[in-house]
Amino acid sequence: MIKDKKTVADEIISQAKKLGYDNFKKVMPNEIAAEIAVEHSKRMFKEIVLVQKMIDENR
């Protein structure tokens, strides 16, 4: 994310476009929003596990 200079919002917009959502003036369909939420929750879980491991190693 940092090396690409993309924000999380940029990533979400990009993912939404890949999933077929391109009219940002309309409400996003639940299916697309759910897919994005699941993907980001998986990523967040991995980051939490990594941070916990780093904390444990430095105790």
PDB file of N, CA and C in Angstrom:
ATOM      1  N   MET A   1       0.829  -1.182   0.000  1.00  0.00           N
ATOM      2  CA  MET A   1       0.000   0.000   0.000  1.00  0.00           C
ATOM      3  C   MET A   1       0.877   1.250   0.000  1.00  0.00           C
ATOM      4  N   ILE A   2       1.883   1.305   0.868  1.00  0.00           N
ATOM      5  CA  ILE A   2       2.739   2.486   0.939  1.00  0.00           C
ATOM      6  C   ILE A   2       3.581   2.616  -0.320  1.00  0.00           C
ATOM      7  N   LYS A   3       4.148   1.501  -0.774  1.00  0.00           N
ATOM      8  CA  LYS A   3       4.997   1.577  -1.970  1.00  0.00           C
ATOM      9  C   LYS A   3       4.191   1.991  -3.201  1.00  0.00           C
ATOM     10  N   ASP A   4       2.907   1.650  -3.237  1.00  0.00           N
ATOM     11  CA  ASP A   4       2.049   2.021  -4.362  1.00  0.00           C
ATOM     12  C   ASP A   4       1.413   3.392  -4.170  1.00  0.00           C
ATOM     13  N   LYS A   5       1.581   3.971  -2.977  1.00  0.00           N
ATOM     14  CA  LYS A   5       0.971   5.253  -2.621  1.00  0.00           C
ATOM     15  C   LYS A   5      -0.542   5.222  -2.810  1.00  0.00           C
ATOM     16  N   LYS A   6      -1.149   4.112  -2.365  1.00  0.00           N
ATOM     17  CA  LYS A   6      -2.601   3.961  -2.445  1.00  0.00           C
ATOM     18  C   LYS A   6      -3.165   3.909  -1.035  1.00  0.00           C
ATOM     19  N   THR A   7      -4.268   4.584  -0.834  1.00  0.00           N
ATOM     20  CA  THR A   7      -4.947   4.526   0.452  1.00  0.00           C
ATOM     21  C   THR A   7      -5.852   3.296   0.472  1.00  0.00           C
ATOM     22  N   VAL A   8      -6.359   2.973   1.647  1.00  0.00           N
ATOM     23  CA  VAL A   8      -7.317   1.872   1.748  1.00  0.00           C
ATOM     24  C   VAL A   8      -8.550   2.196   0.914  1.00  0.00           C
ATOM     25  N   ALA A   9      -8.954   3.450   0.920  1.00  0.00           N
ATOM     26  CA  ALA A   9     -10.110   3.857   0.107  1.00  0.00           C
ATOM     27  C   ALA A   9      -9.841   3.609  -1.376  1.00  0.00           C
ATOM     28  N   ASP A  10      -8.622   3.913  -1.829  1.00  0.00           N
ATOM     29  CA  ASP A  10      -8.259   3.647  -3.225  1.00  0.00           C
ATOM     30  C   ASP A  10      -8.364   2.157  -3.537  1.00  0.00           C
ATOM     31  N   GLU A  11      -7.902   1.330  -2.602  1.00  0.00           N
ATOM     32  CA  GLU A  11      -7.968  -0.118  -2.799  1.00  0.00           C
ATOM     33  C   GLU A  11      -9.413  -0.601  -2.849  1.00  0.00           C
ATOM     34  N   ILE A  12     -10.260  -0.052  -1.992  1.00  0.00           N
ATOM     35  CA  ILE A  12     -11.673  -0.442  -1.975  1.00  0.00           C
ATOM     36  C   ILE A  12     -12.344  -0.044  -3.285  1.00  0.00           C
ATOM     37  N   ILE A  13     -12.072   1.153  -3.761  1.00  0.00           N
ATOM     38  CA  ILE A  13     -12.652   1.600  -5.030  1.00  0.00           C
ATOM     39  C   ILE A  13     -12.185   0.709  -6.169  1.00  0.00           C
ATOM     40  N   SER A  14     -10.909   0.386  -6.189  1.00  0.00           N
ATOM     41  CA  SER A  14     -10.364  -0.486  -7.226  1.00  0.00           C
ATOM     42  C   SER A  14     -11.019  -1.864  -7.185  1.00  0.00           C
ATOM     43  N   GLN A  15     -11.159  -2.404  -5.987  1.00  0.00           N
ATOM     44  CA  GLN A  15     -11.789  -3.716  -5.835  1.00  0.00           C
ATOM     45  C   GLN A  15     -13.253  -3.670  -6.266  1.00  0.00           C
ATOM     46  N   ALA A  16     -13.949  -2.604  -5.923  1.00  0.00           N
ATOM     47  CA  ALA A  16     -15.355  -2.462  -6.318  1.00  0.00           C
ATOM     48  C   ALA A  16     -15.480  -2.445  -7.837  1.00  0.00           C
ATOM     49  N   LYS A  17     -14.583  -1.737  -8.490  1.00  0.00           N
ATOM     50  CA  LYS A  17     -14.599  -1.694  -9.955  1.00  0.00           C
ATOM     51  C   LYS A  17     -14.352  -3.076 -10.549  1.00  0.00           C
ATOM     52  N   LYS A  18     -13.408  -3.819  -9.958  1.00  0.00           N
ATOM     53  CA  LYS A  18     -13.126  -5.180 -10.439  1.00  0.00           C
ATOM     54  C   LYS A  18     -14.340  -6.092 -10.275  1.00  0.00           C
ATOM     55  N   LEU A  19     -15.150  -5.818  -9.256  1.00  0.00           N
ATOM     56  CA  LEU A  19     -16.341  -6.627  -9.005  1.00  0.00           C
ATOM     57  C   LEU A  19     -17.550  -6.157  -9.815  1.00  0.00           C
ATOM     58  N   GLY A  20     -17.335  -5.129 -10.649  1.00  0.00           N
ATOM     59  CA  GLY A  20     -18.393  -4.699 -11.549  1.00  0.00           C
ATOM     60  C   GLY A  20     -19.175  -3.473 -11.123  1.00  0.00           C
ATOM     61  N   TYR A  21     -18.784  -2.859 -10.035  1.00  0.00           N
ATOM     62  CA  TYR A  21     -19.483  -1.657  -9.567  1.00  0.00           C
ATOM     63  C   TYR A  21     -18.776  -0.434 -10.131  1.00  0.00           C
ATOM     64  N   ASP A  22     -19.478   0.322 -10.957  1.00  0.00           N
ATOM     65  CA  ASP A  22     -18.825   1.470 -11.576  1.00  0.00           C
ATOM     66  C   ASP A  22     -19.632   2.762 -11.496  1.00  0.00           C
ATOM     67  N   ASN A  23     -20.839   2.694 -10.978  1.00  0.00           N
ATOM     68  CA  ASN A  23     -21.656   3.900 -10.857  1.00  0.00           C
ATOM     69  C   ASN A  23     -21.660   4.335  -9.393  1.00  0.00           C
ATOM     70  N   PHE A  24     -20.708   5.167  -9.039  1.00  0.00           N
ATOM     71  CA  PHE A  24     -20.532   5.552  -7.650  1.00  0.00           C
ATOM     72  C   PHE A  24     -21.555   6.574  -7.174  1.00  0.00           C
ATOM     73  N   LYS A  25     -22.492   6.936  -8.036  1.00  0.00           N
ATOM     74  CA  LYS A  25     -23.580   7.823  -7.628  1.00  0.00           C
ATOM     75  C   LYS A  25     -24.753   7.023  -7.067  1.00  0.00           C
ATOM     76  N   LYS A  26     -24.712   5.702  -7.251  1.00  0.00           N
ATOM     77  CA  LYS A  26     -25.763   4.821  -6.726  1.00  0.00           C
ATOM     78  C   LYS A  26     -25.216   4.029  -5.544  1.00  0.00           C
ATOM     79  N   VAL A  27     -26.127   3.549  -4.726  1.00  0.00           N
ATOM     80  CA  VAL A  27     -25.749   2.737  -3.574  1.00  0.00           C
ATOM     81  C   VAL A  27     -25.126   1.435  -4.065  1.00  0.00           C
ATOM     82  N   MET A  28     -24.046   1.037  -3.417  1.00  0.00           N
ATOM     83  CA  MET A  28     -23.357  -0.195  -3.785  1.00  0.00           C
ATOM     84  C   MET A  28     -24.230  -1.398  -3.437  1.00  0.00           C
ATOM     85  N   PRO A  29     -24.342  -2.366  -4.340  1.00  0.00           N
ATOM     86  CA  PRO A  29     -25.113  -3.574  -4.039  1.00  0.00           C
ATOM     87  C   PRO A  29     -24.524  -4.323  -2.834  1.00  0.00           C
ATOM     88  N   ASN A  30     -25.394  -4.933  -2.052  1.00  0.00           N
ATOM     89  CA  ASN A  30     -24.963  -5.652  -0.851  1.00  0.00           C
ATOM     90  C   ASN A  30     -23.934  -6.730  -1.142  1.00  0.00           C
ATOM     91  N   GLU A  31     -24.083  -7.432  -2.256  1.00  0.00           N
ATOM     92  CA  GLU A  31     -23.164  -8.523  -2.584  1.00  0.00           C
ATOM     93  C   GLU A  31     -21.735  -8.002  -2.754  1.00  0.00           C
ATOM     94  N   ILE A  32     -21.599  -6.882  -3.434  1.00  0.00           N
ATOM     95  CA  ILE A  32     -20.269  -6.312  -3.651  1.00  0.00           C
ATOM     96  C   ILE A  32     -19.707  -5.770  -2.343  1.00  0.00           C
ATOM     97  N   ALA A  33     -20.523  -5.077  -1.574  1.00  0.00           N
ATOM     98  CA  ALA A  33     -20.077  -4.548  -0.285  1.00  0.00           C
ATOM     99  C   ALA A  33     -19.647  -5.681   0.642  1.00  0.00           C
ATOM    100  N   ALA A  34     -20.390  -6.774   0.637  1.00  0.00           N
ATOM    101  CA  ALA A  34     -20.054  -7.921   1.486  1.00  0.00           C
ATOM    102  C   ALA A  34     -18.732  -8.546   1.064  1.00  0.00           C
ATOM    103  N   GLU A  35     -18.518  -8.681  -0.226  1.00  0.00           N
ATOM    104  CA  GLU A  35     -17.269  -9.255  -0.737  1.00  0.00           C
ATOM    105  C   GLU A  35     -16.071  -8.403  -0.317  1.00  0.00           C
ATOM    106  N   ILE A  36     -16.215  -7.104  -0.433  1.00  0.00           N
ATOM    107  CA  ILE A  36     -15.139  -6.196  -0.035  1.00  0.00           C
ATOM    108  C   ILE A  36     -14.902  -6.287   1.474  1.00  0.00           C
ATOM    109  N   ALA A  37     -15.965  -6.328   2.252  1.00  0.00           N
ATOM    110  CA  ALA A  37     -15.839  -6.420   3.710  1.00  0.00           C
ATOM    111  C   ALA A  37     -15.143  -7.704   4.132  1.00  0.00           C
ATOM    112  N   VAL A  38     -15.495  -8.807   3.510  1.00  0.00           N
ATOM    113  CA  VAL A  38     -14.865 -10.091   3.846  1.00  0.00           C
ATOM    114  C   VAL A  38     -13.377 -10.052   3.517  1.00  0.00           C
ATOM    115  N   GLU A  39     -13.039  -9.548   2.355  1.00  0.00           N
ATOM    116  CA  GLU A  39     -11.634  -9.475   1.943  1.00  0.00           C
ATOM    117  C   GLU A  39     -10.813  -8.619   2.907  1.00  0.00           C
ATOM    118  N   HIS A  40     -11.353  -7.478   3.292  1.00  0.00           N
ATOM    119  CA  HIS A  40     -10.607  -6.601   4.191  1.00  0.00           C
ATOM    120  C   HIS A  40     -10.568  -7.135   5.618  1.00  0.00           C
ATOM    121  N   SER A  41     -11.584  -7.874   6.030  1.00  0.00           N
ATOM    122  CA  SER A  41     -11.539  -8.471   7.368  1.00  0.00           C
ATOM    123  C   SER A  41     -10.484  -9.570   7.424  1.00  0.00           C
ATOM    124  N   LYS A  42     -10.320 -10.320   6.343  1.00  0.00           N
ATOM    125  CA  LYS A  42      -9.259 -11.341   6.283  1.00  0.00           C
ATOM    126  C   LYS A  42      -7.890 -10.680   6.373  1.00  0.00           C
ATOM    127  N   ARG A  43      -7.731  -9.597   5.642  1.00  0.00           N
ATOM    128  CA  ARG A  43      -6.455  -8.879   5.650  1.00  0.00           C
ATOM    129  C   ARG A  43      -6.165  -8.313   7.033  1.00  0.00           C
ATOM    130  N   MET A  44      -7.185  -7.754   7.665  1.00  0.00           N
ATOM    131  CA  MET A  44      -7.001  -7.191   8.997  1.00  0.00           C
ATOM    132  C   MET A  44      -6.643  -8.280  10.010  1.00  0.00           C
ATOM    133  N   PHE A  45      -7.279  -9.444   9.889  1.00  0.00           N
ATOM    134  CA  PHE A  45      -6.975 -10.553  10.793  1.00  0.00           C
ATOM    135  C   PHE A  45      -5.510 -10.956  10.660  1.00  0.00           C
ATOM    136  N   LYS A  46      -5.027 -11.062   9.423  1.00  0.00           N
ATOM    137  CA  LYS A  46      -3.620 -11.416   9.193  1.00  0.00           C
ATOM    138  C   LYS A  46      -2.693 -10.379   9.822  1.00  0.00           C
ATOM    139  N   GLU A  47      -3.048  -9.110   9.702  1.00  0.00           N
ATOM    140  CA  GLU A  47      -2.225  -8.049  10.282  1.00  0.00           C
ATOM    141  C   GLU A  47      -2.242  -8.110  11.805  1.00  0.00           C
ATOM    142  N   ILE A  48      -3.382  -8.438  12.393  1.00  0.00           N
ATOM    143  CA  ILE A  48      -3.477  -8.565  13.850  1.00  0.00           C
ATOM    144  C   ILE A  48      -2.602  -9.711  14.337  1.00  0.00           C
ATOM    145  N   VAL A  49      -2.654 -10.836  13.642  1.00  0.00           N
ATOM    146  CA  VAL A  49      -1.832 -11.991  14.012  1.00  0.00           C
ATOM    147  C   VAL A  49      -0.351 -11.633  13.916  1.00  0.00           C
ATOM    148  N   LEU A  50       0.030 -10.939  12.860  1.00  0.00           N
ATOM    149  CA  LEU A  50       1.423 -10.535  12.679  1.00  0.00           C
ATOM    150  C   LEU A  50       1.877  -9.595  13.794  1.00  0.00           C
ATOM    151  N   VAL A  51       1.060  -8.622  14.138  1.00  0.00           N
ATOM    152  CA  VAL A  51       1.408  -7.685  15.208  1.00  0.00           C
ATOM    153  C   VAL A  51       1.513  -8.418  16.543  1.00  0.00           C
ATOM    154  N   GLN A  52       0.595  -9.344  16.802  1.00  0.00           N
ATOM    155  CA  GLN A  52       0.652 -10.108  18.049  1.00  0.00           C
ATOM    156  C   GLN A  52       1.941 -10.916  18.125  1.00  0.00           C
ATOM    157  N   LYS A  53       2.342 -11.495  17.010  1.00  0.00           N
ATOM    158  CA  LYS A  53       3.590 -12.264  16.959  1.00  0.00           C
ATOM    159  C   LYS A  53       4.782 -11.353  17.243  1.00  0.00           C
ATOM    160  N   MET A  54       4.777 -10.161  16.669  1.00  0.00           N
ATOM    161  CA  MET A  54       5.866  -9.214  16.903  1.00  0.00           C
ATOM    162  C   MET A  54       5.916  -8.791  18.368  1.00  0.00           C
ATOM    163  N   ILE A  55       4.765  -8.577  18.968  1.00  0.00           N
ATOM    164  CA  ILE A  55       4.707  -8.203  20.385  1.00  0.00           C
ATOM    165  C   ILE A  55       5.260  -9.327  21.246  1.00  0.00           C
ATOM    166  N   ASP A  56       4.835 -10.555  20.959  1.00  0.00           N
ATOM    167  CA  ASP A  56       5.287 -11.707  21.735  1.00  0.00           C
ATOM    168  C   ASP A  56       6.798 -11.906  21.627  1.00  0.00           C
ATOM    169  N   GLU A  57       7.361 -11.649  20.456  1.00  0.00           N
ATOM    170  CA  GLU A  57       8.802 -11.826  20.253  1.00  0.00           C
ATOM    171  C   GLU A  57       9.619 -10.781  20.996  1.00  0.00           C
ATOM    172  N   ASN A  58       9.029  -9.643  21.280  1.00  0.00           N
ATOM    173  CA  ASN A  58       9.759  -8.555  21.934  1.00  0.00           C
ATOM    174  C   ASN A  58       9.491  -8.460  23.426  1.00  0.00           C
ATOM    175  N   ARG A  59       8.886  -9.462  23.993  1.00  0.00           N
ATOM    176  CA  ARG A  59       8.630  -9.451  25.445  1.00  0.00           C
ATOM    177  C   ARG A  59       9.790 -10.020  26.188  1.00  0.00           C
TER     178      ARG A  59
END
